[in-house]
Amino acid sequence: MDVDPDMSSLQAMEKENKEFIREYTQRWRVTAAQVNPFLLEKEMVNLFVNTFKALYFEYLVGSSAQYFSDLVAIAERIEQAIRVERIIDSTEEERSTQ
């Protein structure tokens, strides 16, 4: 028996280690579209931010994004900055030394 996703299941979603922001966003958004009643833009922004771990979360929560599309653009810029090592992800360093 399939159960429709709710706000709790959205908040429990996580970006997988090697998953790109764009892939994660699409996966999250498909699930969010199934939530009934439909989510308000502000609810989507808050839920989406809360699915991220440390580094992304710190930058996203500090942003002033009011729209989901703006938040995604910010997350993609963070991802790019990490890739070119303008932002250092200390959690990755900790994982590789353990």
Short mmCIF file of N, CA, C and O in Angstrom, two decimals:
data_model
loop_
_atom_site.label_atom_id
_atom_site.label_comp_id
_atom_site.label_asym_id
_atom_site.label_seq_id
_atom_site.Cartn_x
_atom_site.Cartn_y
_atom_site.Cartn_z
N MET A 1 0.83 -1.17 0.00
CA MET A 1 0.00 0.00 0.00
C MET A 1 0.89 1.25 0.00
O MET A 1 1.71 1.42 0.88
N ASP A 2 0.72 2.08 -1.01
CA ASP A 2 1.51 3.30 -1.11
C ASP A 2 0.87 4.40 -0.27
O ASP A 2 -0.35 4.56 -0.26
N VAL A 3 1.71 5.14 0.42
CA VAL A 3 1.25 6.26 1.23
C VAL A 3 1.78 7.54 0.61
O VAL A 3 2.97 7.62 0.29
N ASP A 4 0.91 8.52 0.42
CA ASP A 4 1.36 9.79 -0.14
C ASP A 4 2.36 10.44 0.80
O ASP A 4 2.20 10.38 2.02
N PRO A 5 3.38 11.09 0.25
CA PRO A 5 4.35 11.77 1.11
C PRO A 5 3.70 12.93 1.85
O PRO A 5 2.72 13.51 1.39
N ASP A 6 4.25 13.24 3.00
CA ASP A 6 3.78 14.38 3.77
C ASP A 6 4.98 15.26 4.11
O ASP A 6 6.10 14.99 3.66
N MET A 7 4.75 16.29 4.90
CA MET A 7 5.84 17.22 5.23
C MET A 7 6.97 16.52 5.97
O MET A 7 8.14 16.82 5.76
N SER A 8 6.64 15.55 6.81
CA SER A 8 7.67 14.82 7.56
C SER A 8 8.58 14.02 6.62
O SER A 8 9.80 13.99 6.81
N SER A 9 7.99 13.37 5.64
CA SER A 9 8.82 12.58 4.71
C SER A 9 9.69 13.49 3.85
O SER A 9 10.82 13.13 3.51
N LEU A 10 9.20 14.68 3.52
CA LEU A 10 10.02 15.64 2.78
C LEU A 10 11.22 16.08 3.60
O LEU A 10 12.34 16.17 3.11
N GLN A 11 10.97 16.37 4.87
CA GLN A 11 12.03 16.85 5.74
C GLN A 11 13.06 15.75 6.02
O GLN A 11 14.21 16.04 6.28
N ALA A 12 12.63 14.50 5.92
CA ALA A 12 13.54 13.38 6.17
C ALA A 12 14.43 13.07 4.97
O ALA A 12 15.41 12.34 5.10
N MET A 13 14.11 13.62 3.80
CA MET A 13 14.94 13.36 2.63
C MET A 13 16.32 13.98 2.82
O MET A 13 16.47 14.99 3.50
N GLU A 14 17.32 13.36 2.20
CA GLU A 14 18.68 13.87 2.28
C GLU A 14 19.35 13.81 0.92
O GLU A 14 19.08 12.92 0.13
N LYS A 15 20.23 14.75 0.70
CA LYS A 15 21.06 14.75 -0.50
C LYS A 15 22.11 13.67 -0.30
O LYS A 15 22.78 13.62 0.71
N GLU A 16 22.24 12.79 -1.28
CA GLU A 16 23.24 11.75 -1.18
C GLU A 16 24.61 12.32 -1.52
O GLU A 16 24.71 13.32 -2.23
N ASN A 17 25.66 11.70 -1.00
CA ASN A 17 27.02 12.25 -1.12
C ASN A 17 27.42 12.66 -2.52
O ASN A 17 27.91 13.76 -2.73
N LYS A 18 27.25 11.81 -3.49
CA LYS A 18 27.72 12.10 -4.86
C LYS A 18 26.62 12.68 -5.74
O LYS A 18 26.83 12.90 -6.92
N GLU A 19 25.47 12.95 -5.17
CA GLU A 19 24.34 13.48 -5.92
C GLU A 19 24.51 14.99 -6.14
O GLU A 19 24.83 15.72 -5.21
N PHE A 20 24.31 15.43 -7.36
CA PHE A 20 24.38 16.86 -7.65
C PHE A 20 23.13 17.55 -7.13
O PHE A 20 22.06 16.95 -7.01
N ILE A 21 23.26 18.82 -6.82
CA ILE A 21 22.14 19.62 -6.32
C ILE A 21 20.94 19.54 -7.27
O ILE A 21 19.81 19.36 -6.85
N ARG A 22 21.20 19.66 -8.55
CA ARG A 22 20.11 19.63 -9.54
C ARG A 22 19.34 18.31 -9.46
O ARG A 22 18.11 18.28 -9.50
N GLU A 23 20.05 17.19 -9.34
CA GLU A 23 19.41 15.88 -9.24
C GLU A 23 18.59 15.78 -7.94
O GLU A 23 17.45 15.32 -7.96
N TYR A 24 19.21 16.21 -6.86
CA TYR A 24 18.51 16.16 -5.57
C TYR A 24 17.28 17.05 -5.58
O TYR A 24 16.21 16.65 -5.12
N THR A 25 17.40 18.25 -6.14
CA THR A 25 16.28 19.18 -6.20
C THR A 25 15.12 18.57 -6.99
O THR A 25 13.97 18.67 -6.57
N GLN A 26 15.44 17.96 -8.12
CA GLN A 26 14.38 17.35 -8.93
C GLN A 26 13.69 16.22 -8.16
O GLN A 26 12.46 16.13 -8.17
N ARG A 27 14.47 15.39 -7.49
CA ARG A 27 13.91 14.29 -6.71
C ARG A 27 13.04 14.83 -5.58
O ARG A 27 11.92 14.36 -5.35
N TRP A 28 13.53 15.86 -4.89
CA TRP A 28 12.80 16.46 -3.77
C TRP A 28 11.52 17.12 -4.28
O TRP A 28 10.46 16.97 -3.69
N ARG A 29 11.60 17.83 -5.39
CA ARG A 29 10.45 18.57 -5.92
C ARG A 29 9.36 17.63 -6.41
O ARG A 29 8.18 17.91 -6.24
N VAL A 30 9.73 16.50 -7.01
CA VAL A 30 8.74 15.51 -7.44
C VAL A 30 7.98 14.99 -6.22
O VAL A 30 6.75 14.87 -6.25
N THR A 31 8.68 14.72 -5.15
CA THR A 31 8.03 14.26 -3.92
C THR A 31 7.16 15.37 -3.33
O THR A 31 6.03 15.11 -2.90
N ALA A 32 7.66 16.60 -3.32
CA ALA A 32 6.91 17.73 -2.77
C ALA A 32 5.61 17.96 -3.52
O ALA A 32 4.59 18.34 -2.93
N ALA A 33 5.61 17.69 -4.81
CA ALA A 33 4.40 17.89 -5.62
C ALA A 33 3.30 16.91 -5.26
O ALA A 33 2.13 17.14 -5.55
N GLN A 34 3.66 15.82 -4.58
CA GLN A 34 2.69 14.80 -4.19
C GLN A 34 2.08 15.06 -2.82
O GLN A 34 1.15 14.37 -2.42
N VAL A 35 2.62 16.02 -2.08
CA VAL A 35 2.11 16.34 -0.75
C VAL A 35 0.76 17.02 -0.88
O VAL A 35 0.58 17.92 -1.69
N ASN A 36 -0.17 16.57 -0.06
CA ASN A 36 -1.51 17.14 -0.07
C ASN A 36 -1.88 17.54 1.34
O ASN A 36 -1.76 16.71 2.25
N PRO A 37 -2.26 18.76 1.60
CA PRO A 37 -2.50 19.85 0.66
C PRO A 37 -1.17 20.40 0.14
O PRO A 37 -0.12 20.22 0.75
N PHE A 38 -1.25 21.07 -0.99
CA PHE A 38 -0.06 21.63 -1.62
C PHE A 38 0.66 22.56 -0.66
O PHE A 38 0.05 23.25 0.14
N LEU A 39 1.97 22.57 -0.79
CA LEU A 39 2.80 23.41 0.07
C LEU A 39 2.87 24.84 -0.45
O LEU A 39 2.93 25.06 -1.66
N LEU A 40 2.87 25.76 0.47
CA LEU A 40 3.12 27.16 0.12
C LEU A 40 4.60 27.31 -0.20
O LEU A 40 5.44 26.53 0.25
N GLU A 41 4.94 28.34 -0.96
CA GLU A 41 6.33 28.60 -1.34
C GLU A 41 7.23 28.69 -0.10
O GLU A 41 8.30 28.09 -0.05
N LYS A 42 6.78 29.40 0.91
CA LYS A 42 7.56 29.57 2.13
C LYS A 42 7.79 28.23 2.83
O LYS A 42 8.87 27.97 3.35
N GLU A 43 6.79 27.37 2.83
CA GLU A 43 6.93 26.05 3.44
C GLU A 43 7.95 25.21 2.67
O GLU A 43 8.77 24.53 3.28
N MET A 44 7.90 25.28 1.33
CA MET A 44 8.87 24.54 0.53
C MET A 44 10.29 25.00 0.81
O MET A 44 11.19 24.18 0.98
N VAL A 45 10.48 26.31 0.87
CA VAL A 45 11.82 26.86 1.14
C VAL A 45 12.33 26.36 2.49
O VAL A 45 13.45 25.85 2.59
N ASN A 46 11.51 26.46 3.52
CA ASN A 46 11.93 26.05 4.86
C ASN A 46 12.21 24.55 4.94
O ASN A 46 13.23 24.13 5.50
N LEU A 47 11.33 23.75 4.37
CA LEU A 47 11.54 22.29 4.39
C LEU A 47 12.79 21.90 3.62
O LEU A 47 13.57 21.06 4.08
N PHE A 48 12.99 22.49 2.45
CA PHE A 48 14.13 22.15 1.61
C PHE A 48 15.44 22.50 2.31
O PHE A 48 16.37 21.68 2.35
N VAL A 49 15.53 23.68 2.90
CA VAL A 49 16.74 24.09 3.62
C VAL A 49 17.05 23.10 4.73
O VAL A 49 18.20 22.71 4.93
N ASN A 50 16.04 22.67 5.44
CA ASN A 50 16.24 21.77 6.58
C ASN A 50 16.66 20.36 6.20
O ASN A 50 17.02 19.58 7.07
N THR A 51 16.66 20.03 4.92
CA THR A 51 17.11 18.70 4.50
C THR A 51 18.63 18.63 4.34
O THR A 51 19.18 17.56 4.19
N PHE A 52 19.28 19.78 4.34
CA PHE A 52 20.72 19.81 4.10
C PHE A 52 21.51 19.68 5.39
O PHE A 52 21.06 20.09 6.46
N LYS A 53 22.71 19.16 5.25
CA LYS A 53 23.62 19.03 6.38
C LYS A 53 24.50 20.27 6.46
O LYS A 53 24.45 21.15 5.62
N ALA A 54 25.34 20.28 7.44
CA ALA A 54 26.18 21.40 7.88
C ALA A 54 26.51 22.48 6.87
O ALA A 54 25.94 23.57 6.93
N LEU A 55 27.41 22.23 5.96
CA LEU A 55 27.95 23.30 5.12
C LEU A 55 26.87 23.97 4.27
O LEU A 55 26.72 25.19 4.29
N TYR A 56 26.11 23.19 3.55
CA TYR A 56 25.03 23.77 2.75
C TYR A 56 24.02 24.47 3.64
O TYR A 56 23.58 25.57 3.34
N PHE A 57 23.65 23.82 4.73
CA PHE A 57 22.65 24.38 5.62
C PHE A 57 23.07 25.76 6.12
O PHE A 57 22.28 26.70 6.11
N GLU A 58 24.32 25.90 6.54
CA GLU A 58 24.81 27.17 7.06
C GLU A 58 24.63 28.30 6.05
O GLU A 58 24.19 29.39 6.38
N TYR A 59 24.99 28.03 4.80
CA TYR A 59 24.88 29.06 3.76
C TYR A 59 23.43 29.30 3.36
O TYR A 59 23.02 30.44 3.14
N LEU A 60 22.67 28.23 3.23
CA LEU A 60 21.27 28.37 2.79
C LEU A 60 20.41 29.06 3.84
O LEU A 60 19.58 29.91 3.51
N VAL A 61 20.61 28.71 5.10
CA VAL A 61 19.80 29.32 6.14
C VAL A 61 20.13 30.80 6.28
O VAL A 61 19.28 31.61 6.65
N GLY A 62 21.35 31.17 5.93
CA GLY A 62 21.77 32.57 5.99
C GLY A 62 21.34 33.37 4.77
O GLY A 62 21.48 34.59 4.76
N SER A 63 20.81 32.69 3.77
CA SER A 63 20.39 33.41 2.56
C SER A 63 19.03 34.06 2.81
O SER A 63 18.32 33.73 3.75
N SER A 64 18.69 34.96 1.94
CA SER A 64 17.40 35.63 2.08
C SER A 64 16.43 35.16 1.00
O SER A 64 15.51 35.88 0.62
N ALA A 65 16.65 33.94 0.50
CA ALA A 65 15.81 33.41 -0.57
C ALA A 65 14.38 33.25 -0.09
O ALA A 65 14.13 32.65 0.95
N GLN A 66 13.47 33.81 -0.84
CA GLN A 66 12.05 33.69 -0.51
C GLN A 66 11.35 32.72 -1.45
O GLN A 66 10.24 32.28 -1.17
N TYR A 67 12.00 32.41 -2.57
CA TYR A 67 11.41 31.53 -3.56
C TYR A 67 12.26 30.28 -3.73
O TYR A 67 13.49 30.35 -3.66
N PHE A 68 11.59 29.18 -3.97
CA PHE A 68 12.28 27.90 -4.11
C PHE A 68 13.33 27.97 -5.22
O PHE A 68 14.46 27.50 -5.03
N SER A 69 13.00 28.56 -6.35
CA SER A 69 13.95 28.63 -7.47
C SER A 69 15.20 29.44 -7.09
O SER A 69 16.31 29.09 -7.51
N ASP A 70 15.03 30.48 -6.30
CA ASP A 70 16.19 31.26 -5.83
C ASP A 70 17.07 30.43 -4.91
O ASP A 70 18.30 30.48 -4.97
N LEU A 71 16.42 29.66 -4.05
CA LEU A 71 17.15 28.80 -3.11
C LEU A 71 17.97 27.75 -3.86
O LEU A 71 19.12 27.49 -3.52
N VAL A 72 17.39 27.19 -4.89
CA VAL A 72 18.09 26.19 -5.70
C VAL A 72 19.31 26.83 -6.38
O VAL A 72 20.39 26.24 -6.40
N ALA A 73 19.15 28.02 -6.89
CA ALA A 73 20.28 28.72 -7.52
C ALA A 73 21.41 28.95 -6.51
O ALA A 73 22.59 28.78 -6.84
N ILE A 74 21.06 29.32 -5.29
CA ILE A 74 22.07 29.52 -4.25
C ILE A 74 22.77 28.20 -3.93
O ILE A 74 24.00 28.14 -3.82
N ALA A 75 22.00 27.13 -3.80
CA ALA A 75 22.58 25.81 -3.52
C ALA A 75 23.53 25.38 -4.63
O ALA A 75 24.60 24.82 -4.37
N GLU A 76 23.18 25.66 -5.88
CA GLU A 76 24.06 25.33 -7.00
C GLU A 76 25.35 26.14 -6.96
O GLU A 76 26.42 25.63 -7.28
N ARG A 77 25.26 27.40 -6.55
CA ARG A 77 26.48 28.22 -6.42
C ARG A 77 27.36 27.68 -5.29
O ARG A 77 28.59 27.68 -5.41
N ILE A 78 26.76 27.24 -4.20
CA ILE A 78 27.54 26.64 -3.10
C ILE A 78 28.24 25.39 -3.61
O ILE A 78 29.43 25.19 -3.36
N GLU A 79 27.50 24.55 -4.32
CA GLU A 79 28.06 23.32 -4.87
C GLU A 79 29.26 23.63 -5.79
O GLU A 79 30.31 22.99 -5.69
N GLN A 80 29.10 24.62 -6.65
CA GLN A 80 30.19 25.01 -7.55
C GLN A 80 31.40 25.53 -6.77
O GLN A 80 32.54 25.20 -7.08
N ALA A 81 31.16 26.33 -5.76
CA ALA A 81 32.26 26.86 -4.94
C ALA A 81 33.00 25.75 -4.21
O ALA A 81 34.22 25.81 -4.06
N ILE A 82 32.28 24.73 -3.78
CA ILE A 82 32.93 23.58 -3.15
C ILE A 82 33.78 22.83 -4.17
O ILE A 82 34.92 22.45 -3.89
N ARG A 83 33.23 22.65 -5.38
CA ARG A 83 33.96 21.93 -6.43
C ARG A 83 35.27 22.61 -6.80
O ARG A 83 36.27 21.94 -7.05
N VAL A 84 35.26 23.96 -6.84
CA VAL A 84 36.49 24.67 -7.21
C VAL A 84 37.31 25.07 -5.98
O VAL A 84 38.25 25.84 -6.08
N GLU A 85 36.90 24.53 -4.84
CA GLU A 85 37.59 24.70 -3.56
C GLU A 85 37.66 26.14 -3.08
O GLU A 85 38.60 26.54 -2.41
N ARG A 86 36.64 26.93 -3.42
CA ARG A 86 36.52 28.28 -2.86
C ARG A 86 35.86 28.20 -1.49
O ARG A 86 36.01 29.09 -0.67
N ILE A 87 35.09 27.14 -1.28
CA ILE A 87 34.53 26.80 0.02
C ILE A 87 35.05 25.41 0.35
O ILE A 87 34.95 24.50 -0.46
N ILE A 88 35.63 25.27 1.52
CA ILE A 88 36.18 23.99 1.94
C ILE A 88 35.16 23.27 2.82
O ILE A 88 34.70 23.81 3.82
N ASP A 89 34.83 22.05 2.42
CA ASP A 89 33.88 21.23 3.17
C ASP A 89 34.67 20.39 4.17
O ASP A 89 35.21 19.35 3.83
N SER A 90 34.75 20.84 5.40
CA SER A 90 35.52 20.15 6.43
C SER A 90 34.90 18.80 6.78
O SER A 90 35.60 17.91 7.25
N THR A 91 33.63 18.62 6.54
CA THR A 91 33.01 17.32 6.82
C THR A 91 33.54 16.26 5.88
O THR A 91 33.68 15.10 6.26
N GLU A 92 33.87 16.62 4.65
CA GLU A 92 34.47 15.67 3.70
C GLU A 92 35.87 15.29 4.16
O GLU A 92 36.27 14.15 4.07
N GLU A 93 36.63 16.27 4.66
CA GLU A 93 37.98 15.99 5.14
C GLU A 93 37.95 15.04 6.33
O GLU A 93 38.73 14.13 6.42
N GLU A 94 36.98 15.26 7.24
CA GLU A 94 36.85 14.40 8.41
C GLU A 94 36.52 12.96 8.00
O GLU A 94 37.06 12.02 8.55
N ARG A 95 35.63 12.78 7.02
CA ARG A 95 35.26 11.46 6.55
C ARG A 95 36.44 10.73 5.93
O ARG A 95 36.60 9.54 6.10
N SER A 96 37.28 11.45 5.19
CA SER A 96 38.40 10.79 4.50
C SER A 96 39.52 10.42 5.46
O SER A 96 40.31 9.54 5.16
N THR A 97 39.60 11.04 6.63
CA THR A 97 40.65 10.71 7.60
C THR A 97 40.22 9.62 8.57
O THR A 97 41.02 9.13 9.33
N GLN A 98 38.95 9.27 8.55
CA GLN A 98 38.46 8.23 9.50
C GLN A 98 38.63 6.86 8.93
O GLN A 98 38.67 6.56 7.84
#
